[in-house]
Amino acid sequence: MPGNIIQWFPGHMAQTRRVMKESLGSVDLIFEILDARIPASSRNPEIEALSEGKKRVVILNKADLADPTETEKWLKKLREDGCEAVAVDSKSGKGKEEILSRAKQLMREKLERNREKGMSRPLRAMVVGIPNVGKSTLINRFAGRVAAKAENRPGVTRNKQWVRAGKELELLDMPGVLWPKFEDVATGENLAMTGAIKDTILQSEEVAVLLCGRLKDRYPALFAARYKLSDEHMELEPYELFLAVGKKRGFLVSGGEVAEDRCAAVLLEEFRSGLIGRITLEEVPCGPSV
Ligand code: GDP
């Protein structure tokens, strides 16, 4: 794992932990947002402990960018592990209603008790997730307005605020940064490829070459179709494959060399915006929970 990835993460974790602890008393449950393309890598490893027994709905966000077959497998796995899990596209709002219905299902006993006491107040959910996973976008989608600041820059800190999301739900938009886990190299690579880690931290050429290798292994047909790569190209090692993409697209500097920075920027942008196709980088593990 390159040390510079670790250094990027600001020292907010202790503060986040404290604010989360303080706020748990005022919420009914937790909405844990993961990136559907990398569900395990985008999960904060401390979330279980930090939740202190609060019920959680796991939200696989950016499902519009992920492979639907893989997303189904991830949902199944998460449910087998005892979580309520929902796939969502926060940009369009697809899947949003299911979050509320799963939350109501999880909290049905409490809702029932409240009803018996003649109390009707909205469910209160704390929204947590690593930077750039789509927390603000989801909150704004629920609120029907710009209530939370959506940032395309990872690691931007926000203030804690309550956001009303219709009659039945209130969301607590948490400040601070929840770290992803850094257990292995693949996790760091996944975070870099999806853009959860700033491109200035790892060389984007390095990340783009990793992406070429991953696409070749996991989605060769989509990759070949997008960049008009031949069967021979698909035999190449990742770096050579990256150069082949550059040549195909005409990203050349004088002298005919591939303009690697330009090629990397385009490849990463096209992957992250879904132009190559719906791609999940991380397979469901065979063993127990994520
Ligand atoms: P936060 O740091 O967790 O609050 O993440 P943001 O809400 O700021 O989102 C980070 C980036 O991901 C923004 O560019 C969003 O437009 C984008 N984004 C968020 N949710 C989705 C989604 O479901 N699908 C797609 N395609 N993009 C999303």
PDB file of C-alpha atoms and ligand atoms in Angstrom:
ATOM      1  CA  MET A   1       0.000   0.000   0.000  1.00  0.00           C
ATOM      2  CA  PRO A   2       1.540   3.295  -0.992  1.00  0.00           C
ATOM      3  CA  GLY A   3       2.112   5.337   2.169  1.00  0.00           C
ATOM      4  CA  ASN A   4       0.898   8.503   0.476  1.00  0.00           C
ATOM      5  CA  ILE A   5      -2.694   7.216   0.381  1.00  0.00           C
ATOM      6  CA  ILE A   6      -2.730   6.952   4.131  1.00  0.00           C
ATOM      7  CA  GLN A   7      -1.244  10.402   4.568  1.00  0.00           C
ATOM      8  CA  TRP A   8      -4.013  11.993   2.536  1.00  0.00           C
ATOM      9  CA  PHE A   9      -6.716  11.200   5.042  1.00  0.00           C
ATOM     10  CA  PRO A  10      -7.146  14.161   7.335  1.00  0.00           C
ATOM     11  CA  GLY A  11      -6.984  13.594  11.054  1.00  0.00           C
ATOM     12  CA  HIS A  12     -10.725  13.905  11.507  1.00  0.00           C
ATOM     13  CA  MET A  13     -11.421  10.360  12.518  1.00  0.00           C
ATOM     14  CA  ALA A  14     -11.237  10.967  16.268  1.00  0.00           C
ATOM     15  CA  GLN A  15     -13.557  13.933  15.944  1.00  0.00           C
ATOM     16  CA  THR A  16     -15.951  12.027  13.697  1.00  0.00           C
ATOM     17  CA  ARG A  17     -16.027   9.214  16.195  1.00  0.00           C
ATOM     18  CA  ARG A  18     -16.880  11.638  19.000  1.00  0.00           C
ATOM     19  CA  VAL A  19     -19.608  13.487  17.051  1.00  0.00           C
ATOM     20  CA  MET A  20     -21.103  10.200  15.940  1.00  0.00           C
ATOM     21  CA  LYS A  21     -21.181   8.895  19.478  1.00  0.00           C
ATOM     22  CA  GLU A  22     -22.825  12.082  20.743  1.00  0.00           C
ATOM     23  CA  SER A  23     -25.435  11.985  17.998  1.00  0.00           C
ATOM     24  CA  LEU A  24     -26.390   8.321  18.220  1.00  0.00           C
ATOM     25  CA  GLY A  25     -28.836   9.046  21.046  1.00  0.00           C
ATOM     26  CA  SER A  26     -30.928  11.247  18.800  1.00  0.00           C
ATOM     27  CA  VAL A  27     -31.318   8.823  15.877  1.00  0.00           C
ATOM     28  CA  ASP A  28     -33.364   5.659  15.394  1.00  0.00           C
ATOM     29  CA  LEU A  29     -31.132   4.026  12.841  1.00  0.00           C
ATOM     30  CA  ILE A  30     -28.175   4.434  10.503  1.00  0.00           C
ATOM     31  CA  PHE A  31     -28.022   4.701   6.738  1.00  0.00           C
ATOM     32  CA  GLU A  32     -24.621   3.332   5.791  1.00  0.00           C
ATOM     33  CA  ILE A  33     -23.724   4.320   2.244  1.00  0.00           C
ATOM     34  CA  LEU A  34     -21.345   2.208   0.182  1.00  0.00           C
ATOM     35  CA  ASP A  35     -20.236   2.500  -3.424  1.00  0.00           C
ATOM     36  CA  ALA A  36     -21.966  -0.266  -5.393  1.00  0.00           C
ATOM     37  CA  ARG A  37     -18.868  -0.663  -7.589  1.00  0.00           C
ATOM     38  CA  ILE A  38     -16.648  -1.429  -4.579  1.00  0.00           C
ATOM     39  CA  PRO A  39     -18.914  -2.355  -1.650  1.00  0.00           C
ATOM     40  CA  ALA A  40     -16.249  -3.854   0.606  1.00  0.00           C
ATOM     41  CA  SER A  41     -13.505  -1.325  -0.139  1.00  0.00           C
ATOM     42  CA  SER A  42     -15.850   1.600   0.486  1.00  0.00           C
ATOM     43  CA  ARG A  43     -16.953   0.330   3.871  1.00  0.00           C
ATOM     44  CA  ASN A  44     -15.623   1.961   7.017  1.00  0.00           C
ATOM     45  CA  PRO A  45     -14.179  -0.842   9.100  1.00  0.00           C
ATOM     46  CA  GLU A  46     -15.266   0.715  12.379  1.00  0.00           C
ATOM     47  CA  ILE A  47     -18.884   1.235  11.451  1.00  0.00           C
ATOM     48  CA  GLU A  48     -20.091  -1.833  13.293  1.00  0.00           C
ATOM     49  CA  ALA A  49     -18.493  -0.689  16.561  1.00  0.00           C
ATOM     50  CA  LEU A  50     -19.381   2.969  16.007  1.00  0.00           C
ATOM     51  CA  SER A  51     -23.061   2.131  15.475  1.00  0.00           C
ATOM     52  CA  GLU A  52     -23.314   0.759  19.000  1.00  0.00           C
ATOM     53  CA  GLY A  53     -26.093  -1.665  18.165  1.00  0.00           C
ATOM     54  CA  LYS A  54     -28.232   0.773  16.151  1.00  0.00           C
ATOM     55  CA  LYS A  55     -29.975  -0.868  13.225  1.00  0.00           C
ATOM     56  CA  ARG A  56     -28.533  -0.124   9.808  1.00  0.00           C
ATOM     57  CA  VAL A  57     -29.771   0.053   6.248  1.00  0.00           C
ATOM     58  CA  VAL A  58     -26.829  -0.546   3.920  1.00  0.00           C
ATOM     59  CA  ILE A  59     -27.207   1.506   0.753  1.00  0.00           C
ATOM     60  CA  LEU A  60     -25.302   0.499  -2.369  1.00  0.00           C
ATOM     61  CA  ASN A  61     -25.144   3.891  -4.027  1.00  0.00           C
ATOM     62  CA  LYS A  62     -24.079   4.704  -7.604  1.00  0.00           C
ATOM     63  CA  ALA A  63     -25.865   1.524  -8.649  1.00  0.00           C
ATOM     64  CA  ASP A  64     -26.367   3.145 -12.063  1.00  0.00           C
ATOM     65  CA  LEU A  65     -22.598   2.782 -12.617  1.00  0.00           C
ATOM     66  CA  ALA A  66     -22.308  -0.772 -11.264  1.00  0.00           C
ATOM     67  CA  ASP A  67     -22.947  -4.098 -12.959  1.00  0.00           C
ATOM     68  CA  PRO A  68     -26.580  -4.970 -12.066  1.00  0.00           C
ATOM     69  CA  THR A  69     -25.845  -8.710 -11.820  1.00  0.00           C
ATOM     70  CA  GLU A  70     -23.009  -8.076  -9.370  1.00  0.00           C
ATOM     71  CA  THR A  71     -25.137  -5.626  -7.389  1.00  0.00           C
ATOM     72  CA  GLU A  72     -27.788  -8.316  -6.962  1.00  0.00           C
ATOM     73  CA  LYS A  73     -25.117 -10.684  -5.645  1.00  0.00           C
ATOM     74  CA  TRP A  74     -23.859  -8.055  -3.206  1.00  0.00           C
ATOM     75  CA  LEU A  75     -27.389  -7.338  -1.970  1.00  0.00           C
ATOM     76  CA  LYS A  76     -27.953 -11.028  -1.415  1.00  0.00           C
ATOM     77  CA  LYS A  77     -24.684 -11.345   0.470  1.00  0.00           C
ATOM     78  CA  LEU A  78     -25.376  -8.322   2.684  1.00  0.00           C
ATOM     79  CA  ARG A  79     -28.855  -9.624   3.472  1.00  0.00           C
ATOM     80  CA  GLU A  80     -27.459 -13.058   4.287  1.00  0.00           C
ATOM     81  CA  ASP A  81     -25.092 -11.297   6.674  1.00  0.00           C
ATOM     82  CA  GLY A  82     -28.110  -9.842   8.454  1.00  0.00           C
ATOM     83  CA  CYS A  83     -28.222  -6.309   6.995  1.00  0.00           C
ATOM     84  CA  GLU A  84     -31.077  -4.572   5.282  1.00  0.00           C
ATOM     85  CA  ALA A  85     -29.573  -3.652   1.929  1.00  0.00           C
ATOM     86  CA  VAL A  86     -30.814  -1.516  -0.956  1.00  0.00           C
ATOM     87  CA  ALA A  87     -29.322  -0.475  -4.317  1.00  0.00           C
ATOM     88  CA  VAL A  88     -29.774   3.182  -5.192  1.00  0.00           C
ATOM     89  CA  ASP A  89     -28.929   5.706  -7.861  1.00  0.00           C
ATOM     90  CA  SER A  90     -28.953   8.970  -5.935  1.00  0.00           C
ATOM     91  CA  LYS A  91     -28.538  11.046  -9.049  1.00  0.00           C
ATOM     92  CA  SER A  92     -31.915   9.975 -10.432  1.00  0.00           C
ATOM     93  CA  GLY A  93     -33.440   8.919  -7.104  1.00  0.00           C
ATOM     94  CA  LYS A  94     -34.013   5.333  -8.270  1.00  0.00           C
ATOM     95  CA  GLY A  95     -34.290   3.037  -5.245  1.00  0.00           C
ATOM     96  CA  LYS A  96     -34.932   5.864  -2.795  1.00  0.00           C
ATOM     97  CA  GLU A  97     -38.421   4.682  -1.836  1.00  0.00           C
ATOM     98  CA  GLU A  98     -37.062   1.264  -0.927  1.00  0.00           C
ATOM     99  CA  ILE A  99     -34.699   2.846   1.604  1.00  0.00           C
ATOM    100  CA  LEU A 100     -37.656   4.268   3.497  1.00  0.00           C
ATOM    101  CA  SER A 101     -39.641   1.044   3.310  1.00  0.00           C
ATOM    102  CA  ARG A 102     -36.652  -1.003   4.560  1.00  0.00           C
ATOM    103  CA  ALA A 103     -36.097   1.531   7.360  1.00  0.00           C
ATOM    104  CA  LYS A 104     -39.762   1.294   8.388  1.00  0.00           C
ATOM    105  CA  GLN A 105     -39.536  -2.473   8.292  1.00  0.00           C
ATOM    106  CA  LEU A 106     -36.450  -2.436  10.537  1.00  0.00           C
ATOM    107  CA  MET A 107     -38.070  -0.043  12.994  1.00  0.00           C
ATOM    108  CA  ARG A 108     -41.581  -1.506  12.892  1.00  0.00           C
ATOM    109  CA  GLU A 109     -41.736  -2.353  16.595  1.00  0.00           C
ATOM    110  CA  LYS A 110     -40.711   1.132  17.629  1.00  0.00           C
ATOM    111  CA  LEU A 111     -43.113   2.703  15.139  1.00  0.00           C
ATOM    112  CA  GLU A 112     -45.884   0.489  16.494  1.00  0.00           C
ATOM    113  CA  ARG A 113     -45.129   1.502  20.093  1.00  0.00           C
ATOM    114  CA  ASN A 114     -45.131   5.165  19.102  1.00  0.00           C
ATOM    115  CA  ARG A 115     -48.472   4.729  17.385  1.00  0.00           C
ATOM    116  CA  GLU A 116     -49.950   3.110  20.481  1.00  0.00           C
ATOM    117  CA  LYS A 117     -48.785   6.072  22.535  1.00  0.00           C
ATOM    118  CA  GLY A 118     -50.360   8.419  20.009  1.00  0.00           C
ATOM    119  CA  MET A 119     -46.955   9.743  18.996  1.00  0.00           C
ATOM    120  CA  SER A 120     -46.146  10.204  15.386  1.00  0.00           C
ATOM    121  CA  ARG A 121     -42.751  11.565  14.606  1.00  0.00           C
ATOM    122  CA  PRO A 122     -40.542  10.920  11.590  1.00  0.00           C
ATOM    123  CA  LEU A 123     -37.879   8.224  11.700  1.00  0.00           C
ATOM    124  CA  ARG A 124     -34.476   9.734  12.311  1.00  0.00           C
ATOM    125  CA  ALA A 125     -31.535   8.310  10.396  1.00  0.00           C
ATOM    126  CA  MET A 126     -27.862   9.196  10.560  1.00  0.00           C
ATOM    127  CA  VAL A 127     -26.214   9.168   7.127  1.00  0.00           C
ATOM    128  CA  VAL A 128     -22.645   7.878   7.170  1.00  0.00           C
ATOM    129  CA  GLY A 129     -20.111   6.842   4.572  1.00  0.00           C
ATOM    130  CA  ILE A 130     -16.621   7.500   3.311  1.00  0.00           C
ATOM    131  CA  PRO A 131     -15.933  10.667   1.293  1.00  0.00           C
ATOM    132  CA  ASN A 132     -17.367  10.926  -2.207  1.00  0.00           C
ATOM    133  CA  VAL A 133     -19.701   7.963  -1.822  1.00  0.00           C
ATOM    134  CA  GLY A 134     -22.726  10.189  -2.449  1.00  0.00           C
ATOM    135  CA  LYS A 135     -24.036  11.176   0.989  1.00  0.00           C
ATOM    136  CA  SER A 136     -24.906  14.756   0.043  1.00  0.00           C
ATOM    137  CA  THR A 137     -26.447  13.716  -3.247  1.00  0.00           C
ATOM    138  CA  LEU A 138     -28.679  11.187  -1.500  1.00  0.00           C
ATOM    139  CA  ILE A 139     -29.692  13.633   1.219  1.00  0.00           C
ATOM    140  CA  ASN A 140     -30.571  16.274  -1.357  1.00  0.00           C
ATOM    141  CA  ARG A 141     -32.566  13.720  -3.290  1.00  0.00           C
ATOM    142  CA  PHE A 142     -34.571  12.922  -0.178  1.00  0.00           C
ATOM    143  CA  ALA A 143     -34.976  16.563   0.758  1.00  0.00           C
ATOM    144  CA  GLY A 144     -36.013  17.520  -2.756  1.00  0.00           C
ATOM    145  CA  ARG A 145     -33.673  20.488  -2.578  1.00  0.00           C
ATOM    146  CA  VAL A 146     -30.027  21.335  -2.039  1.00  0.00           C
ATOM    147  CA  ALA A 147     -29.781  20.805   1.703  1.00  0.00           C
ATOM    148  CA  ALA A 148     -26.371  19.173   1.813  1.00  0.00           C
ATOM    149  CA  LYS A 149     -23.341  20.348  -0.084  1.00  0.00           C
ATOM    150  CA  ALA A 150     -22.445  17.869  -2.816  1.00  0.00           C
ATOM    151  CA  GLU A 151     -18.767  18.022  -3.574  1.00  0.00           C
ATOM    152  CA  ASN A 152     -16.882  16.261  -6.283  1.00  0.00           C
ATOM    153  CA  ARG A 153     -13.746  16.645  -4.200  1.00  0.00           C
ATOM    154  CA  PRO A 154     -13.061  13.856  -1.744  1.00  0.00           C
ATOM    155  CA  GLY A 155     -12.583  14.707   1.884  1.00  0.00           C
ATOM    156  CA  VAL A 156     -14.593  17.920   2.114  1.00  0.00           C
ATOM    157  CA  THR A 157     -15.895  18.431   5.632  1.00  0.00           C
ATOM    158  CA  ARG A 158     -19.473  19.501   6.260  1.00  0.00           C
ATOM    159  CA  ASN A 159     -21.432  20.648   9.273  1.00  0.00           C
ATOM    160  CA  LYS A 160     -23.790  18.412  11.167  1.00  0.00           C
ATOM    161  CA  GLN A 161     -27.366  19.252  10.264  1.00  0.00           C
ATOM    162  CA  TRP A 162     -30.837  17.768  10.287  1.00  0.00           C
ATOM    163  CA  VAL A 163     -32.581  17.549   6.956  1.00  0.00           C
ATOM    164  CA  ARG A 164     -36.313  16.919   6.706  1.00  0.00           C
ATOM    165  CA  ALA A 165     -37.153  14.324   4.065  1.00  0.00           C
ATOM    166  CA  GLY A 166     -40.924  14.311   3.793  1.00  0.00           C
ATOM    167  CA  LYS A 167     -43.352  13.434   6.593  1.00  0.00           C
ATOM    168  CA  GLU A 168     -41.787  10.157   7.590  1.00  0.00           C
ATOM    169  CA  LEU A 169     -38.065  10.743   7.663  1.00  0.00           C
ATOM    170  CA  GLU A 170     -35.418  13.063   9.033  1.00  0.00           C
ATOM    171  CA  LEU A 171     -31.780  12.679   8.080  1.00  0.00           C
ATOM    172  CA  LEU A 172     -28.747  13.648  10.079  1.00  0.00           C
ATOM    173  CA  ASP A 173     -26.047  14.811   7.729  1.00  0.00           C
ATOM    174  CA  MET A 174     -22.813  14.076   9.589  1.00  0.00           C
ATOM    175  CA  PRO A 175     -19.705  16.170   9.420  1.00  0.00           C
ATOM    176  CA  GLY A 176     -16.212  14.786   9.266  1.00  0.00           C
ATOM    177  CA  VAL A 177     -14.623  11.967   7.471  1.00  0.00           C
ATOM    178  CA  LEU A 178     -15.082   8.266   7.928  1.00  0.00           C
ATOM    179  CA  TRP A 179     -12.015   6.484   6.714  1.00  0.00           C
ATOM    180  CA  PRO A 180     -12.143   3.609   4.325  1.00  0.00           C
ATOM    181  CA  LYS A 181     -10.108   0.634   5.371  1.00  0.00           C
ATOM    182  CA  PHE A 182      -6.505   0.189   4.410  1.00  0.00           C
ATOM    183  CA  GLU A 183      -6.076  -3.475   4.898  1.00  0.00           C
ATOM    184  CA  ASP A 184      -4.667  -4.344   1.556  1.00  0.00           C
ATOM    185  CA  VAL A 185      -3.347  -2.962  -1.692  1.00  0.00           C
ATOM    186  CA  ALA A 186      -6.477  -3.912  -3.650  1.00  0.00           C
ATOM    187  CA  THR A 187      -8.632  -1.707  -1.410  1.00  0.00           C
ATOM    188  CA  GLY A 188      -6.429   1.312  -2.064  1.00  0.00           C
ATOM    189  CA  GLU A 189      -6.491   0.574  -5.785  1.00  0.00           C
ATOM    190  CA  ASN A 190     -10.279   0.269  -5.823  1.00  0.00           C
ATOM    191  CA  LEU A 191     -10.662   3.580  -4.011  1.00  0.00           C
ATOM    192  CA  ALA A 192      -8.257   5.245  -6.413  1.00  0.00           C
ATOM    193  CA  MET A 193      -9.951   3.879  -9.535  1.00  0.00           C
ATOM    194  CA  THR A 194     -13.419   5.022  -8.497  1.00  0.00           C
ATOM    195  CA  GLY A 195     -12.109   8.450  -7.479  1.00  0.00           C
ATOM    196  CA  ALA A 196     -12.685   8.133  -3.726  1.00  0.00           C
ATOM    197  CA  ILE A 197      -9.040   9.043  -3.361  1.00  0.00           C
ATOM    198  CA  LYS A 198      -7.882  12.193  -5.115  1.00  0.00           C
ATOM    199  CA  ASP A 199      -5.992  11.691  -8.358  1.00  0.00           C
ATOM    200  CA  THR A 200      -3.233  13.917  -7.055  1.00  0.00           C
ATOM    201  CA  ILE A 201      -2.438  11.316  -4.400  1.00  0.00           C
ATOM    202  CA  LEU A 202      -1.662   8.460  -6.721  1.00  0.00           C
ATOM    203  CA  GLN A 203      -0.347   9.179 -10.171  1.00  0.00           C
ATOM    204  CA  SER A 204      -3.335   9.030 -12.484  1.00  0.00           C
ATOM    205  CA  GLU A 205      -1.246   7.152 -15.065  1.00  0.00           C
ATOM    206  CA  GLU A 206      -0.603   4.483 -12.450  1.00  0.00           C
ATOM    207  CA  VAL A 207      -4.307   4.283 -11.607  1.00  0.00           C
ATOM    208  CA  ALA A 208      -5.324   4.155 -15.278  1.00  0.00           C
ATOM    209  CA  VAL A 209      -2.931   1.253 -15.924  1.00  0.00           C
ATOM    210  CA  LEU A 210      -4.440  -0.579 -12.953  1.00  0.00           C
ATOM    211  CA  LEU A 211      -7.867   0.074 -14.410  1.00  0.00           C
ATOM    212  CA  CYS A 212      -6.813  -1.360 -17.791  1.00  0.00           C
ATOM    213  CA  GLY A 213      -5.684  -4.538 -16.042  1.00  0.00           C
ATOM    214  CA  ARG A 214      -8.915  -4.801 -14.109  1.00  0.00           C
ATOM    215  CA  LEU A 215     -11.120  -4.158 -17.139  1.00  0.00           C
ATOM    216  CA  LYS A 216      -9.191  -6.713 -19.159  1.00  0.00           C
ATOM    217  CA  ASP A 217      -9.785  -9.337 -16.472  1.00  0.00           C
ATOM    218  CA  ARG A 218     -13.346  -8.534 -15.500  1.00  0.00           C
ATOM    219  CA  TYR A 219     -15.055  -6.787 -18.421  1.00  0.00           C
ATOM    220  CA  PRO A 220     -13.015  -7.538 -21.560  1.00  0.00           C
ATOM    221  CA  ALA A 221     -15.962  -7.217 -23.947  1.00  0.00           C
ATOM    222  CA  LEU A 222     -17.021  -3.771 -22.686  1.00  0.00           C
ATOM    223  CA  PHE A 223     -13.428  -2.573 -22.646  1.00  0.00           C
ATOM    224  CA  ALA A 224     -12.659  -3.830 -26.137  1.00  0.00           C
ATOM    225  CA  ALA A 225     -15.878  -2.387 -27.532  1.00  0.00           C
ATOM    226  CA  ARG A 226     -15.340   1.087 -26.078  1.00  0.00           C
ATOM    227  CA  TYR A 227     -11.769   1.455 -27.361  1.00  0.00           C
ATOM    228  CA  LYS A 228     -12.052  -0.769 -30.446  1.00  0.00           C
ATOM    229  CA  LEU A 229      -9.398  -3.135 -29.121  1.00  0.00           C
ATOM    230  CA  SER A 230      -8.602  -6.330 -31.013  1.00  0.00           C
ATOM    231  CA  ASP A 231      -8.121  -9.811 -29.556  1.00  0.00           C
ATOM    232  CA  GLU A 232      -4.365  -9.249 -29.864  1.00  0.00           C
ATOM    233  CA  HIS A 233      -4.630  -6.066 -27.843  1.00  0.00           C
ATOM    234  CA  MET A 234      -6.497  -7.939 -25.160  1.00  0.00           C
ATOM    235  CA  GLU A 235      -3.529 -10.267 -24.760  1.00  0.00           C
ATOM    236  CA  LEU A 236      -1.278  -7.361 -23.792  1.00  0.00           C
ATOM    237  CA  GLU A 237      -0.049  -6.552 -20.308  1.00  0.00           C
ATOM    238  CA  PRO A 238      -1.897  -3.647 -18.620  1.00  0.00           C
ATOM    239  CA  TYR A 239       0.669  -0.952 -19.416  1.00  0.00           C
ATOM    240  CA  GLU A 240       0.884  -1.962 -23.089  1.00  0.00           C
ATOM    241  CA  LEU A 241      -2.890  -2.082 -23.199  1.00  0.00           C
ATOM    242  CA  PHE A 242      -3.033   1.425 -21.770  1.00  0.00           C
ATOM    243  CA  LEU A 243      -0.678   2.617 -24.529  1.00  0.00           C
ATOM    244  CA  ALA A 244      -2.847   0.857 -27.112  1.00  0.00           C
ATOM    245  CA  VAL A 245      -5.870   2.813 -25.883  1.00  0.00           C
ATOM    246  CA  GLY A 246      -3.853   6.030 -26.189  1.00  0.00           C
ATOM    247  CA  LYS A 247      -2.890   5.205 -29.765  1.00  0.00           C
ATOM    248  CA  LYS A 248      -6.409   4.189 -30.731  1.00  0.00           C
ATOM    249  CA  ARG A 249      -7.730   7.463 -29.441  1.00  0.00           C
ATOM    250  CA  GLY A 250      -4.926   9.481 -30.957  1.00  0.00           C
ATOM    251  CA  PHE A 251      -3.544  10.845 -27.690  1.00  0.00           C
ATOM    252  CA  LEU A 252      -0.072  11.382 -29.038  1.00  0.00           C
ATOM    253  CA  VAL A 253       2.663  13.894 -28.453  1.00  0.00           C
ATOM    254  CA  SER A 254       5.025  15.010 -31.221  1.00  0.00           C
ATOM    255  CA  GLY A 255       7.267  12.088 -32.050  1.00  0.00           C
ATOM    256  CA  GLY A 256       4.348   9.666 -31.848  1.00  0.00           C
ATOM    257  CA  GLU A 257       4.616   8.751 -28.173  1.00  0.00           C
ATOM    258  CA  VAL A 258       1.404   8.333 -26.225  1.00  0.00           C
ATOM    259  CA  ALA A 259       0.435  11.362 -24.127  1.00  0.00           C
ATOM    260  CA  GLU A 260       0.071   9.286 -20.997  1.00  0.00           C
ATOM    261  CA  ASP A 261      -1.389  11.990 -18.775  1.00  0.00           C
ATOM    262  CA  ARG A 262      -4.129  12.807 -21.271  1.00  0.00           C
ATOM    263  CA  CYS A 263      -4.869   9.145 -21.926  1.00  0.00           C
ATOM    264  CA  ALA A 264      -5.087   8.435 -18.186  1.00  0.00           C
ATOM    265  CA  ALA A 265      -7.388  11.380 -17.540  1.00  0.00           C
ATOM    266  CA  VAL A 266      -9.780  10.327 -20.300  1.00  0.00           C
ATOM    267  CA  LEU A 267      -9.801   6.648 -19.331  1.00  0.00           C
ATOM    268  CA  LEU A 268     -10.537   7.430 -15.694  1.00  0.00           C
ATOM    269  CA  GLU A 269     -13.179   9.994 -16.566  1.00  0.00           C
ATOM    270  CA  GLU A 270     -14.912   7.629 -18.980  1.00  0.00           C
ATOM    271  CA  PHE A 271     -14.888   4.803 -16.457  1.00  0.00           C
ATOM    272  CA  ARG A 272     -16.147   6.990 -13.600  1.00  0.00           C
ATOM    273  CA  SER A 273     -18.951   8.440 -15.639  1.00  0.00           C
ATOM    274  CA  GLY A 274     -20.099   5.011 -16.837  1.00  0.00           C
ATOM    275  CA  LEU A 275     -19.160   5.447 -20.503  1.00  0.00           C
ATOM    276  CA  ILE A 276     -17.276   2.139 -20.632  1.00  0.00           C
ATOM    277  CA  GLY A 277     -20.307   0.390 -19.202  1.00  0.00           C
ATOM    278  CA  ARG A 278     -21.739  -0.672 -15.875  1.00  0.00           C
ATOM    279  CA  ILE A 279     -18.785  -2.059 -14.015  1.00  0.00           C
ATOM    280  CA  THR A 280     -18.260  -3.534 -10.564  1.00  0.00           C
ATOM    281  CA  LEU A 281     -14.625  -3.761  -9.569  1.00  0.00           C
ATOM    282  CA  GLU A 282     -15.055  -5.944  -6.537  1.00  0.00           C
ATOM    283  CA  GLU A 283     -16.438  -9.447  -6.390  1.00  0.00           C
ATOM    284  CA  VAL A 284     -18.578 -10.771  -3.593  1.00  0.00           C
ATOM    285  CA  PRO A 285     -16.272 -12.703  -1.261  1.00  0.00           C
ATOM    286  CA  CYS A 286     -16.992 -16.383  -0.834  1.00  0.00           C
ATOM    287  CA  GLY A 287     -16.427 -16.439   2.901  1.00  0.00           C
ATOM    288  CA  PRO A 288     -18.301 -14.756   5.724  1.00  0.00           C
ATOM    289  CA  SER A 289     -19.183 -11.117   5.980  1.00  0.00           C
ATOM    290  CA  VAL A 290     -17.611  -8.194   4.160  1.00  0.00           C
TER     291      VAL A 290
HETATM  292  P1  GDP B   1     -20.267  12.797  -0.330  1.00  0.00           P
HETATM  293  O1  GDP B   1     -18.831  13.259  -0.202  1.00  0.00           O
HETATM  294  O2  GDP B   1     -20.421  11.416   0.236  1.00  0.00           O
HETATM  295  O3  GDP B   1     -21.286  13.758   0.211  1.00  0.00           O
HETATM  296  O4  GDP B   1     -20.530  12.626  -1.905  1.00  0.00           O
HETATM  297  P2  GDP B   1     -21.319  13.594  -2.911  1.00  0.00           P
HETATM  298  O5  GDP B   1     -22.784  13.545  -2.661  1.00  0.00           O
HETATM  299  O6  GDP B   1     -20.653  14.938  -2.873  1.00  0.00           O
HETATM  300  O7  GDP B   1     -21.069  12.860  -4.317  1.00  0.00           O
HETATM  301  C1  GDP B   1     -19.776  12.694  -4.882  1.00  0.00           C
HETATM  302  C2  GDP B   1     -19.880  12.593  -6.396  1.00  0.00           C
HETATM  303  O8  GDP B   1     -20.587  11.407  -6.761  1.00  0.00           O
HETATM  304  C3  GDP B   1     -20.664  13.758  -7.033  1.00  0.00           C
HETATM  305  O9  GDP B   1     -20.022  14.075  -8.249  1.00  0.00           O
HETATM  306  C4  GDP B   1     -22.033  13.174  -7.299  1.00  0.00           C
HETATM  307  O10 GDP B   1     -22.685  13.782  -8.387  1.00  0.00           O
HETATM  308  C5  GDP B   1     -21.703  11.717  -7.605  1.00  0.00           C
HETATM  309  N1  GDP B   1     -22.813  10.792  -7.240  1.00  0.00           N
HETATM  310  C6  GDP B   1     -23.421  10.680  -6.036  1.00  0.00           C
HETATM  311  N2  GDP B   1     -24.365   9.706  -6.060  1.00  0.00           N
HETATM  312  C7  GDP B   1     -24.356   9.186  -7.307  1.00  0.00           C
HETATM  313  C8  GDP B   1     -25.100   8.136  -7.953  1.00  0.00           C
HETATM  314  O11 GDP B   1     -25.966   7.423  -7.370  1.00  0.00           O
HETATM  315  N3  GDP B   1     -24.780   7.884  -9.254  1.00  0.00           N
HETATM  316  C9  GDP B   1     -23.830   8.590  -9.927  1.00  0.00           C
HETATM  317  N4  GDP B   1     -23.607   8.273 -11.201  1.00  0.00           N
HETATM  318  N5  GDP B   1     -23.109   9.572  -9.348  1.00  0.00           N
HETATM  319  C10 GDP B   1     -23.366   9.876  -8.063  1.00  0.00           C
END
